[in-house]
Amino acid sequence: MAIIHDAEKRTFTIHTQNTTYQMQVDPYGYLLHLYYGRKAAGCMDWLLTVADRGLSGSPYDAADIRGYSLDYLPQEFPVQGTGDYRSPMLIVKDINDAFGCELRYAGYEIAPGKYSLQGLPAVYADSENDHAETLKVFLEDKRLGLHITLLYGVLPDLDIITRSVIVSNRGEKPFRIEKLQSACLDLPFGDFDLITFCGRHAMERQPERCALTHGSHVIGSRRGMSSHQYNPMMILADHTADERSGRCWSMQFVYSGGFKAEAERDQYNQTRIQMGLAEEKFSYPLAPGEELVSPEVIMSYSGEGLAKLSHNLHRCIRKHVCRGKYRDAVRPVLLNSWEAFYFDFDGDGIVRLAKEAKELGIDLLVMDDGWFGKRNSDFLALGDWTANEEKLGCSLAELISRVNEAGVKFGIWIEPEMVNENSDLFRAHPDWAMVIPGKKPVLGRNQLVLDLSREEVREWMYKAVCSVLDQGNIEYLKWDYNRSIADVFSHTSDDQGKVLYDYMIGLYSVLERLNARYPDVLIEGCSGGGGRFDAGMLYYTPQIWCSDNTDAVDRLIIQYGTSFGYPVSAVGAHVSTCPNHQNGRVTPLKTRAAVAMNGTFGYELDPGKMTEEEKEEVCGQIEAFRKDAALIQNGDYYRLSDPVSDNMGAWAYVSEDKSQVLLCAVIIESRGNMPAMYVKADGLEPGAMYRIEEDGRVCAADAMMDMGLPLPQPGEDAHSYVYHLMKI
Ligand code: GLA
């Protein structure tokens, strides 16, 4: 049993393979958090301290114990209104516009298997194979008629605990939810670093680590999307924690809309971290009988450093978030037309690319933006999802057949959540776009966002995508989303505070229907590159274009940051041409392939412009990739250097039995008379010897993990090294 309820101590304890999580109902019915850390036994209420603290008020019922204050006791679901002045998870406004809520324990349920969430993506796992269990703890505020269900999903073998919250109105009067977070963790003692993943378009998920000081460190997105700027993922770690040692806790949001994540160090040096829905542009009314479900947070703890933490998250996302045929199947190697042609192509050009792709050994040709309506630039036609036959020189159905006849699969780009003012769709349904009446809308890439909180818009979007996919044998769809939401307004909603949340429910419902109707179509998520790279989208699209930046050196950092929370199988990565279109850098073709293989692997260039020598090299790369694809997709991933500070990006994939290792490194800048660079291996079997296939060296695992493996002099910038280590 992973979940244990102790009726006498009034505790709930969750044990996973290496961790323990515990909470307790106190004598007044408040739910206190006791512990989340390495596996431990017994009741841990001895961790609580009570002292008379000035200006920290007591709940009315606890007034006899001076100093019993929720202002410093660790809590499981802190709400605004209990005398806890730290940042709350829930803020409720009642019918008199008064703030204040007081929740008391009201029961529990333990069930086998992992809960799912109505309308929202969530980790899935069963009781039989995964030993998953669910804990529900109920809280209530009798005055408001407000009922809370705290949900805990436990995947014991993976050291994963998920959390979500359901708020129900079981009273007689409406109230409004002004803030709702999904998970919180109070740690009573310790000095910590916060690791977040921030960035911008074409430079997403740069890791940033800083010591927590008093006050709050907040990241989030007010953009209605998870965003390029801050990924919905954070790690709290000991100052000394590194890849191989130290304590670290993570929270990761299974949601693609706006979010808030906060780490707070309080007056007594205690730490609270929490994650949930963005507060801005959110104010959700609940009438009697209604409820609101918060998106899920995935939590994990590792006492053995960041590599172990990432392994827990990778396993969870790979097998318990991603779904469908391509969860396990090796992904097709693809050629995307975007950087080859941008908007400037015709059907013959696409067929030529398909033929070239076939010769190189590529599986799939993707026709990117520009194939529909009058779309020859990004000023128009989003919404008009019928093929531009004049431009293609044939129907879409014919083009698909011609590409298939060339011997490759066909994939297509779409951006169905958006509309240009200059489109037939907008002319027919101007009120489907989110525009505030009387206000000029903010434009992003000249486009507006469709109002997916509306049922008829969802229905239209579903049918529009189906009508494209039904044109022929389309085996891949790139689902793009190229702006942030600025103007939140639905012409039919009775309450604008609901719209952003309802938008996501709408998007997910359409994706769910499409997944069900087209189980064999691989959908790749995209949002101006990696602007919606989150576990929510991965539930519907098992891979996401990681960044519009295809430069191998910048990608070292982007993919390094991404790897903390997301598996390689989720990371869309392609080889593109040089000089690179985003930053002008020239890198060796070999390096571009090594870096793109640290992802789903494909190409984004015009093979017609390559020399014969380059084509031969590409054929070799694809052959090599096929041999290693299973190890790359399913192996344990180790970060072996920090490319932000190390002049080197290095990483390895290690098979489960540790017999096979693929170790890759890129030295970023070559220098004169350079000191030798060493890569410290990780995850090898202690005591074992490994042969390096490429140069025949036979090396002790322990020495490679302790001193490192020396790399030959690079002789050029961005030189790469790919080594297969076989256990002997
Ligand atoms: C976004 C994507 C690109 C490409 C263009 C097409 O920027 O990230 O890969 O598909 O849109 O307009």
XYZ file of C-alpha atoms and ligand atoms in Angstrom:
740
model
C 0.000 0.000 0.000
C 1.448 3.319 -1.012
C -1.164 5.353 0.898
C -1.754 4.793 4.608
C -4.358 6.462 6.766
C -3.657 6.341 10.509
C -6.996 7.043 12.210
C -5.476 7.525 15.631
C -2.745 9.949 14.606
C -5.028 11.443 11.951
C -2.239 11.226 9.373
C -2.135 10.380 5.687
C 1.182 8.956 4.577
C 2.251 8.346 0.985
C 5.227 6.083 0.427
C 6.927 5.752 -2.946
C 10.016 3.692 -3.643
C 12.386 6.290 -2.223
C 10.208 9.025 -0.752
C 7.618 9.701 1.922
C 4.953 12.391 1.981
C 2.865 13.015 5.081
C 0.062 15.279 6.289
C -1.976 15.430 9.469
C -5.361 16.721 10.553
C -4.708 18.849 13.643
C -7.011 18.934 16.724
C -9.014 21.786 15.170
C -9.537 20.118 11.829
C -6.865 22.049 9.890
C -4.845 19.975 7.482
C -1.129 20.428 8.189
C 1.698 19.311 5.973
C 4.316 17.315 7.853
C 6.936 15.986 5.494
C 8.094 15.357 1.926
C 11.541 13.846 1.599
C 13.509 10.650 1.729
C 11.617 7.547 2.827
C 10.866 7.694 6.533
C 8.683 5.858 9.037
C 6.192 6.802 11.721
C 4.242 9.915 12.462
C 6.342 13.030 11.917
C 4.310 15.578 13.839
C 7.422 16.015 16.001
C 8.643 18.204 13.131
C 6.078 20.876 14.079
C 7.034 23.697 16.405
C 4.733 25.949 18.397
C 5.981 29.174 19.939
C 4.392 32.457 20.829
C 4.950 34.580 17.733
C 4.019 38.240 17.786
C 1.544 39.405 15.156
C 0.761 35.889 14.020
C -2.877 35.365 14.868
C -4.517 32.164 16.062
C -7.651 30.551 14.716
C -10.577 31.261 17.054
C -10.865 27.659 18.235
C -7.156 27.482 19.045
C -7.032 30.678 21.073
C -6.313 28.700 24.261
C -2.898 27.713 22.913
C -1.141 31.041 22.579
C 1.119 30.821 19.601
C -0.866 28.202 17.674
C -0.881 30.007 14.401
C -1.397 29.006 10.799
C 0.938 31.866 9.964
C 3.877 29.553 10.449
C 2.553 25.985 10.730
C 3.190 24.083 7.474
C -0.029 23.558 5.546
C -1.352 21.256 2.920
C -3.845 23.622 1.305
C -3.319 27.153 2.615
C -6.240 29.472 1.995
C -6.640 33.183 2.370
C -8.550 33.979 5.555
C -7.032 31.763 8.234
C -4.396 34.109 9.596
C -1.710 32.676 7.337
C -0.254 35.728 5.620
C 1.939 33.776 3.255
C 0.793 33.341 -0.316
C -2.380 31.188 -0.356
C -3.486 28.531 -2.806
C -7.105 29.628 -2.760
C -8.761 33.028 -2.591
C -12.566 33.110 -2.515
C -14.863 36.123 -2.656
C -18.361 35.566 -1.264
C -21.657 37.108 -2.301
C -20.939 40.201 -0.172
C -17.563 40.617 -1.886
C -15.880 39.613 1.369
C -12.677 37.603 1.218
C -12.186 34.880 3.764
C -12.450 31.158 3.824
C -11.816 28.619 6.537
C -11.505 24.998 5.634
C -11.793 22.063 8.006
C -11.220 18.403 7.418
C -14.292 16.517 6.202
C -13.163 12.985 5.337
C -11.113 10.995 2.852
C -11.108 8.185 0.295
C -8.331 5.890 -0.859
C -8.753 4.051 -4.152
C -6.611 1.840 -6.390
C -5.404 3.382 -9.673
C -4.737 6.985 -10.587
C -7.584 9.512 -10.790
C -8.291 11.327 -14.052
C -9.569 14.888 -14.412
C -12.748 15.908 -16.210
C -11.765 17.807 -19.353
C -8.095 18.187 -18.444
C -4.949 16.265 -19.289
C -3.516 14.241 -16.408
C -0.977 11.556 -15.636
C -2.486 8.106 -16.153
C -1.467 4.860 -14.442
C -3.193 1.706 -13.291
C -3.129 -0.243 -10.082
C -2.072 -3.566 -11.541
C 1.058 -2.716 -13.545
C 1.988 0.631 -12.064
C 0.758 0.074 -8.485
C -0.861 3.490 -8.715
C -3.189 4.721 -5.985
C -5.349 7.766 -5.361
C -5.959 9.665 -2.156
C -8.806 12.155 -1.861
C -8.954 14.406 1.180
C -12.099 16.471 1.676
C -12.235 19.893 3.297
C -15.170 22.210 3.755
C -16.173 25.716 4.671
C -19.694 25.378 6.038
C -20.458 29.084 5.896
C -19.801 29.298 2.161
C -20.962 25.800 1.343
C -17.544 25.420 -0.253
C -16.254 21.886 -0.600
C -12.717 20.972 -1.551
C -11.376 17.680 -2.840
C -7.610 17.450 -2.658
C -6.454 14.805 -5.104
C -3.184 12.911 -4.780
C -2.107 10.442 -7.438
C 0.742 8.147 -6.492
C 3.065 6.321 -8.890
C 5.213 4.598 -6.279
C 7.710 2.961 -8.642
C 8.559 6.327 -10.212
C 8.693 8.482 -7.041
C 5.923 10.604 -8.525
C 3.038 12.234 -6.670
C 0.497 14.318 -8.567
C -1.857 16.874 -7.101
C -5.038 18.598 -8.171
C -7.930 20.342 -6.444
C -11.664 20.342 -7.091
C -13.633 23.274 -5.693
C -17.392 22.677 -5.446
C -20.202 24.952 -4.450
C -22.498 22.838 -2.288
C -24.111 25.860 -0.678
C -27.010 28.067 -1.627
C -25.200 31.174 -2.747
C -22.678 31.810 -5.473
C -19.056 32.702 -4.775
C -16.055 33.554 -6.922
C -12.677 31.916 -7.034
C -10.063 34.639 -7.416
C -7.039 32.382 -7.135
C -6.564 28.629 -7.362
C -3.276 26.791 -7.126
C -2.963 23.050 -7.570
C -0.074 22.097 -5.320
C 1.853 23.558 -2.438
C 4.789 22.388 -0.408
C 5.781 23.914 2.926
C 9.272 23.102 4.161
C 9.870 24.263 7.740
C 13.655 24.374 7.593
C 16.464 24.779 5.078
C 18.191 27.212 2.715
C 17.395 26.553 -0.885
C 18.086 27.448 -4.487
C 15.268 27.864 -6.957
C 15.856 26.583 -10.481
C 13.551 27.922 -13.204
C 13.573 27.777 -16.991
C 13.149 31.128 -18.612
C 13.788 32.554 -22.039
C 12.205 34.142 -25.066
C 11.196 33.243 -28.612
C 14.039 31.266 -30.238
C 15.865 30.962 -26.905
C 13.506 29.005 -24.658
C 14.078 27.255 -21.309
C 17.428 28.634 -20.212
C 18.059 27.284 -16.738
C 18.430 29.926 -14.042
C 19.434 29.116 -10.488
C 19.291 31.558 -7.606
C 19.331 31.443 -3.831
C 15.932 32.089 -2.266
C 15.854 35.178 -0.111
C 13.038 36.586 1.989
C 9.925 37.393 0.014
C 8.517 35.699 -3.041
C 10.133 34.684 -6.275
C 7.327 34.382 -8.819
C 7.404 33.104 -12.352
C 4.430 32.516 -14.602
C 2.617 33.433 -17.731
C -0.145 36.006 -18.215
C -0.266 35.157 -21.917
C -2.977 32.503 -21.932
C -0.289 30.016 -22.958
C 2.449 28.354 -20.945
C 4.934 30.615 -22.794
C 8.468 30.946 -24.125
C 9.295 33.220 -21.215
C 8.849 30.816 -18.278
C 8.281 27.108 -18.505
C 5.678 25.749 -16.056
C 8.315 23.813 -14.190
C 10.472 24.606 -11.163
C 12.937 22.873 -8.905
C 13.784 23.675 -5.322
C 17.210 22.328 -4.408
C 19.795 22.383 -1.659
C 22.457 25.008 -2.363
C 24.916 22.137 -2.776
C 22.700 19.898 -4.888
C 24.160 18.937 -8.261
C 23.477 16.274 -10.869
C 24.648 13.453 -8.663
C 23.828 14.453 -5.102
C 21.659 16.613 -2.892
C 17.974 17.051 -2.240
C 15.652 18.485 -4.854
C 11.896 18.845 -5.241
C 10.110 19.631 -8.497
C 6.723 20.877 -9.598
C 5.578 20.687 -13.199
C 2.210 21.846 -14.508
C 0.113 19.610 -16.756
C -1.481 22.630 -18.385
C -0.855 24.766 -21.452
C -2.499 28.027 -20.415
C -1.357 30.782 -18.081
C 0.183 29.745 -14.792
C 1.792 31.015 -11.648
C 4.619 29.376 -9.730
C 5.903 30.891 -6.546
C 8.663 30.208 -4.053
C 8.428 32.142 -0.811
C 10.812 32.397 2.106
C 8.961 33.652 5.161
C 9.829 35.510 8.369
C 10.941 32.279 10.073
C 13.078 31.184 7.106
C 10.518 28.585 6.086
C 9.915 27.881 2.421
C 6.649 27.511 0.541
C 6.505 26.581 -3.127
C 3.296 26.358 -5.080
C 1.999 26.170 -8.628
C -1.336 26.654 -10.326
C -3.483 28.823 -12.561
C -2.445 32.402 -13.342
C -4.262 34.879 -11.126
C -4.565 37.685 -13.667
C -7.596 37.654 -15.943
C -9.025 34.855 -13.829
C -12.074 35.188 -11.600
C -14.233 32.119 -11.753
C -17.827 32.278 -10.511
C -19.313 29.120 -9.016
C -23.078 28.969 -8.697
C -24.631 26.409 -6.327
C -24.041 22.939 -7.733
C -21.047 23.957 -9.895
C -17.423 22.967 -9.538
C -14.012 23.904 -10.884
C -11.162 21.470 -11.423
C -7.604 22.722 -11.151
C -5.057 21.399 -13.640
C -2.624 18.859 -12.278
C 0.859 19.360 -10.883
C 3.421 16.566 -11.087
C 5.724 16.510 -8.068
C 8.839 14.520 -7.442
C 11.630 14.387 -4.889
C 15.155 13.108 -5.271
C 17.685 12.838 -2.483
C 20.311 11.890 -5.058
C 20.545 15.016 -7.155
C 19.078 16.408 -10.329
C 19.792 13.492 -12.672
C 17.582 11.176 -10.602
C 14.887 13.844 -10.408
C 14.895 14.182 -14.204
C 14.747 10.408 -14.634
C 11.588 10.309 -12.514
C 10.007 13.062 -14.617
C 11.149 11.596 -17.947
C 9.651 8.208 -17.101
C 6.435 9.803 -15.957
C 6.003 11.928 -19.081
C 7.173 9.270 -21.515
C 4.877 6.501 -20.296
C 2.185 8.178 -18.197
C 1.499 11.485 -19.972
C 2.202 10.826 -23.671
C -0.317 8.501 -25.230
C -1.171 6.715 -28.446
C 0.781 4.754 -30.988
C 3.786 7.075 -30.921
C 4.238 6.885 -27.174
C 6.376 3.786 -27.756
C 6.952 3.690 -31.524
C 10.190 5.149 -32.854
C 9.283 8.488 -34.404
C 9.654 9.046 -38.148
C 12.665 11.003 -39.392
C 11.130 13.980 -41.146
C 11.984 16.731 -43.597
C 10.120 19.987 -42.967
C 9.665 22.535 -45.759
C 9.699 25.717 -43.608
C 13.361 26.718 -43.717
C 13.658 25.254 -47.223
C 10.905 27.386 -48.791
C 9.118 29.565 -46.206
C 5.983 30.721 -48.133
C 7.586 30.427 -51.535
C 6.770 27.022 -53.002
C 4.443 25.104 -55.277
C 3.287 21.499 -55.508
C 6.205 20.481 -57.727
C 8.635 21.891 -55.163
C 7.011 19.803 -52.432
C 7.176 16.675 -54.612
C 10.838 17.407 -55.403
C 11.554 17.644 -51.660
C 9.739 14.337 -51.160
C 11.890 12.643 -53.786
C 15.077 14.057 -52.289
C 13.879 12.962 -48.847
C 13.381 9.434 -50.113
C 16.899 9.314 -51.521
C 18.345 10.388 -48.205
C 16.372 7.755 -46.286
C 13.928 10.186 -44.674
C 10.482 8.799 -43.698
C 8.165 11.782 -43.892
C 7.797 15.089 -45.703
C 6.046 17.938 -43.918
C 4.473 20.747 -45.914
C 4.656 23.695 -43.526
C 2.820 27.043 -43.572
C 1.641 28.551 -46.880
C -0.459 25.813 -48.524
C -3.981 27.119 -47.829
C -6.266 30.045 -48.681
C -4.301 32.963 -50.124
C -1.495 32.437 -47.653
C 1.661 33.801 -49.274
C 2.727 35.818 -46.257
C 1.812 35.882 -42.597
C -0.646 38.750 -43.038
C -3.621 36.718 -44.158
C -5.686 33.568 -44.545
C -5.418 31.881 -41.122
C -8.842 30.315 -40.724
C -9.267 29.397 -44.407
C -8.175 25.787 -44.226
C -8.730 24.782 -47.837
C -5.782 24.096 -50.096
C -4.617 26.790 -52.488
C -4.882 24.629 -55.593
C -3.626 27.374 -57.820
C -0.392 27.560 -55.821
C -0.028 23.803 -55.418
C -0.937 23.131 -59.044
C -3.228 20.320 -57.923
C -5.614 19.360 -55.149
C -4.301 18.500 -51.706
C -5.438 14.906 -52.244
C -3.366 14.695 -55.435
C -0.345 16.239 -53.763
C -0.527 13.736 -50.901
C -0.652 10.883 -53.421
C 2.321 12.280 -55.332
C 4.351 12.528 -52.125
C 3.373 8.998 -51.131
C 4.287 7.789 -54.634
C 7.727 9.295 -54.121
C 8.043 6.834 -51.246
C 7.594 9.007 -48.162
C 4.777 9.770 -45.754
C 2.969 13.085 -45.899
C 2.581 15.577 -43.056
C 1.029 19.042 -42.934
C 1.113 22.274 -40.866
C -1.940 23.919 -39.346
C -2.663 26.718 -36.876
C -6.365 26.239 -36.181
C -6.720 28.356 -33.035
C -6.031 31.559 -34.964
C -7.633 33.832 -37.516
C -6.395 36.727 -39.654
C -8.720 39.689 -40.100
C -8.027 39.220 -43.781
C -9.666 35.814 -44.084
C -13.021 34.448 -45.182
C -13.520 33.021 -41.700
C -13.161 36.411 -40.025
C -15.393 38.063 -42.596
C -18.079 35.471 -41.872
C -17.675 35.326 -38.076
C -15.950 38.439 -36.719
C -17.355 37.712 -33.247
C -15.464 34.396 -33.077
C -12.216 36.277 -32.500
C -11.359 37.463 -28.993
C -11.656 41.236 -29.319
C -12.886 43.562 -26.570
C -15.796 45.655 -27.912
C -14.690 49.226 -28.575
C -10.990 48.469 -28.061
C -8.523 47.984 -30.892
C -7.134 44.501 -30.392
C -3.475 43.747 -29.790
C -2.190 41.880 -32.834
C 0.443 39.181 -32.709
C 1.958 38.126 -36.041
C -1.017 39.998 -37.538
C -3.473 37.505 -36.132
C -6.286 37.180 -33.593
C -7.145 34.269 -31.336
C -10.370 32.346 -31.835
C -12.685 32.103 -28.858
C -12.468 28.439 -27.919
C -14.553 28.990 -24.825
C -17.490 28.827 -27.275
C -18.955 25.505 -28.242
C -19.661 26.447 -31.860
C -16.069 27.610 -32.384
C -14.749 24.333 -30.949
C -17.072 22.438 -33.273
C -15.931 24.484 -36.266
C -12.271 23.905 -35.361
C -12.744 20.169 -35.005
C -14.482 19.969 -38.378
C -11.903 22.231 -40.044
C -9.026 19.988 -38.925
C -10.954 16.837 -39.898
C -11.649 18.242 -43.334
C -7.902 18.704 -43.862
C -6.956 15.292 -42.463
C -9.656 13.614 -44.526
C -8.115 14.833 -47.802
C -5.870 11.802 -47.984
C -3.190 9.793 -46.300
C -1.912 12.431 -43.866
C 0.236 10.787 -41.208
C 1.576 13.792 -39.315
C 0.152 17.145 -38.251
C 2.175 20.089 -36.953
C -0.195 22.030 -34.659
C 1.061 25.589 -34.359
C 0.062 28.528 -32.138
C 1.878 31.748 -32.913
C 0.851 34.515 -30.557
C 0.102 35.260 -26.909
C -3.446 36.132 -25.875
C -3.831 39.780 -24.921
C -7.516 40.667 -25.221
C -9.711 38.295 -23.264
C -13.285 38.598 -24.348
C -15.970 36.170 -25.349
C -19.052 37.607 -27.006
C -21.272 34.903 -25.556
C -19.831 34.357 -22.093
C -21.802 35.541 -19.086
C -18.520 36.076 -17.242
C -15.181 37.128 -18.751
C -13.235 35.805 -15.740
C -13.901 32.259 -16.966
C -12.787 32.667 -20.556
C -9.099 31.733 -20.381
C -9.747 28.566 -18.387
C -12.667 27.626 -20.641
C -10.464 28.273 -23.685
C -8.075 25.540 -22.552
C -10.940 23.140 -21.829
C -12.129 23.810 -25.378
C -8.718 23.239 -26.925
C -8.215 20.009 -24.993
C -11.669 18.722 -25.928
C -10.944 19.199 -29.636
C -7.509 17.579 -29.348
C -9.070 14.655 -27.485
C -11.622 14.121 -30.247
C -8.918 14.329 -32.909
C -6.714 11.824 -31.054
C -9.659 9.445 -30.912
C -10.590 9.851 -34.573
C -7.016 9.753 -35.945
C -5.079 7.385 -33.650
C -2.400 6.853 -36.299
C -1.675 10.516 -36.991
C 1.392 11.814 -35.165
C 0.675 15.347 -33.926
C 3.646 17.563 -33.143
C 2.841 20.566 -30.965
C 4.405 23.920 -31.795
C 4.046 27.507 -30.705
C 6.443 29.852 -32.429
C 8.892 27.043 -31.656
C 8.654 26.046 -28.005
C 6.163 28.525 -26.546
C 3.736 25.862 -25.414
C 6.174 23.180 -24.382
C 4.391 21.628 -21.433
C 3.092 18.363 -20.051
C -0.485 19.399 -20.915
C 0.203 19.480 -24.654
C 2.287 16.305 -24.409
C -0.865 14.434 -23.372
C -2.209 15.052 -26.898
C 0.945 15.610 -28.943
C 3.817 13.293 -27.945
C 6.433 15.657 -29.380
C 6.705 19.442 -29.530
C 8.891 21.608 -31.763
C 11.422 22.721 -29.170
C 12.424 26.079 -30.640
C 12.428 28.034 -33.892
C 16.144 28.343 -33.273
C 17.813 25.475 -35.138
C 21.424 26.544 -34.499
C 23.277 23.609 -32.947
C 25.131 25.733 -30.388
C 22.096 27.657 -29.137
C 20.181 24.386 -29.158
C 22.759 22.896 -26.753
C 21.490 25.299 -24.115
C 17.800 25.135 -25.072
C 17.786 21.337 -25.041
C 19.881 21.228 -21.860
C 17.280 23.346 -20.040
C 14.410 21.359 -21.540
C 15.948 18.078 -20.383
C 15.437 18.850 -16.697
C 11.720 18.245 -17.001
C 11.065 16.614 -20.366
C 12.271 13.432 -22.081
C 14.207 13.437 -25.366
C 11.209 11.831 -27.085
C 9.265 15.074 -26.541
C 11.872 17.368 -28.084
C 11.350 18.276 -31.760
C 14.822 18.897 -33.224
C 16.055 19.275 -36.821
C 19.248 19.747 -38.774
C 19.090 22.982 -40.752
C 21.337 24.742 -43.225
C 24.319 27.025 -42.553
C 24.800 29.898 -42.038
C 21.957 29.333 -39.613
C 18.818 31.340 -40.425
C 18.303 32.515 -36.848
C 21.768 33.612 -35.777
C 24.062 33.289 -38.784
C 26.365 30.745 -37.146
C 28.174 28.088 -39.151
C 28.556 24.693 -37.495
C 29.724 21.330 -38.812
C 26.991 19.125 -40.306
C 28.051 16.314 -37.985
C 27.417 18.499 -34.945
C 24.043 19.639 -36.228
C 23.025 15.970 -36.513
C 24.381 14.997 -33.077
C 22.364 17.821 -31.519
C 19.193 17.090 -33.519
C 19.455 13.430 -32.509
C 19.162 14.685 -28.946
C 15.503 14.948 -29.885
C 13.036 13.465 -32.355
C 15.434 14.067 -35.294
C 14.712 15.413 -38.694
C 15.833 17.967 -41.279
C 14.645 21.456 -42.133
C 16.482 22.477 -45.306
C 16.444 22.048 -49.067
C 18.452 18.918 -49.921
C 18.595 20.227 -53.499
C 21.074 22.813 -52.252
C 23.398 20.261 -50.628
C 26.572 18.914 -52.238
C 26.844 15.210 -53.057
C 29.280 14.858 -50.168
C 26.806 16.399 -47.745
C 24.028 14.153 -49.027
C 26.188 11.124 -48.400
C 26.884 12.346 -44.888
C 23.162 12.825 -44.263
C 22.417 9.259 -45.452
C 24.989 8.044 -42.935
C 23.459 10.139 -40.166
C 20.008 8.695 -40.752
C 21.371 5.161 -40.776
C 23.241 5.850 -37.547
C 20.152 7.373 -35.976
C 18.041 4.319 -36.747
C 20.535 2.108 -34.924
C 20.463 4.290 -31.826
C 16.845 5.486 -31.927
C 15.499 3.081 -29.292
C 18.364 3.861 -26.892
C 17.886 7.602 -27.410
C 14.133 7.410 -26.909
C 14.082 5.054 -23.937
C 17.499 5.223 -22.295
C 18.236 7.059 -19.056
C 19.373 10.564 -19.915
C 22.399 12.097 -18.212
C 23.522 15.705 -18.501
C 27.322 15.594 -18.405
C 28.119 19.293 -18.603
C 26.468 22.675 -18.346
C 26.755 24.335 -21.785
C 25.938 27.725 -20.276
C 29.164 27.827 -18.270
C 31.347 24.971 -19.524
C 32.349 25.669 -23.164
C 30.924 22.220 -23.742
C 27.585 20.498 -24.089
C 27.717 16.804 -23.211
C 25.094 14.196 -22.514
C 24.596 10.435 -22.552
C 21.850 7.872 -22.972
C 22.318 4.730 -20.888
C 20.377 1.521 -21.507
C 18.401 0.125 -18.595
C 20.898 -2.701 -18.027
C 23.801 -0.225 -18.425
C 25.410 -2.379 -21.127
C 25.106 0.287 -23.859
C 25.864 3.948 -23.662
C 25.739 6.655 -26.298
C 27.847 9.584 -25.149
C 27.848 12.864 -27.085
C 29.807 16.052 -26.581
C 30.226 19.358 -28.400
C 33.115 21.670 -27.589
C 31.668 25.087 -28.291
C 34.757 27.215 -28.933
C 38.047 25.899 -30.164
C 41.091 27.731 -28.769
C 44.805 27.789 -29.491
C 46.953 25.344 -27.521
C 43.854 24.242 -25.729
C 43.910 22.411 -22.414
C 42.371 18.959 -22.868
C 38.655 18.788 -22.172
C 37.294 15.827 -20.239
C 33.714 14.569 -20.071
C 32.743 12.946 -16.803
C 30.509 10.006 -17.612
C 27.564 9.094 -15.420
C 25.163 6.207 -14.947
C 27.688 3.518 -15.947
C 27.919 0.276 -14.020
C 30.436 0.661 -11.208
C 33.238 -1.886 -11.456
C 32.588 -2.537 -15.154
C 34.876 -1.919 -18.137
C 33.585 -0.336 -21.343
C 34.979 -0.420 -24.888
C 34.592 2.730 -26.952
C 33.530 1.473 -30.369
C 34.808 4.513 -32.287
C 38.460 4.353 -31.187
C 38.860 1.036 -29.385
C 39.791 2.557 -26.022
C 38.908 0.295 -23.101
C 38.122 2.312 -19.995
C 37.033 1.619 -16.438
C 33.541 2.908 -15.687
C 34.645 4.266 -12.316
C 37.549 6.228 -13.765
C 35.360 7.683 -16.535
C 32.837 8.754 -13.905
C 35.506 10.041 -11.526
C 38.173 11.723 -13.707
C 36.379 11.803 -17.046
C 37.052 10.816 -20.615
C 39.550 13.045 -22.452
C 38.397 14.388 -25.819
C 40.812 14.881 -28.750
C 41.552 18.499 -29.680
C 38.561 19.948 -31.542
C 40.400 21.887 -34.263
C 37.230 23.863 -35.139
C 34.379 25.575 -33.333
C 31.386 23.412 -32.362
C 33.251 20.190 -32.941
C 31.281 17.144 -31.841
C 32.132 13.725 -30.478
C 29.840 10.697 -30.580
C 30.957 7.598 -28.698
C 29.281 4.240 -28.265
C 30.415 2.646 -25.017
C 29.788 -1.084 -24.788
C 30.142 -2.924 -21.510
C 32.601 -5.825 -21.788
C 6.098 29.054 -36.409
C 6.774 27.704 -36.270
C 7.681 27.465 -37.434
C 6.903 27.549 -38.716
C 6.191 28.881 -38.813
C 5.245 28.905 -39.982
O 6.979 30.089 -36.226
O 7.454 27.599 -35.063
O 8.320 26.222 -37.332
O 5.984 26.484 -38.768
O 5.428 29.151 -37.642
O 4.567 30.105 -40.089
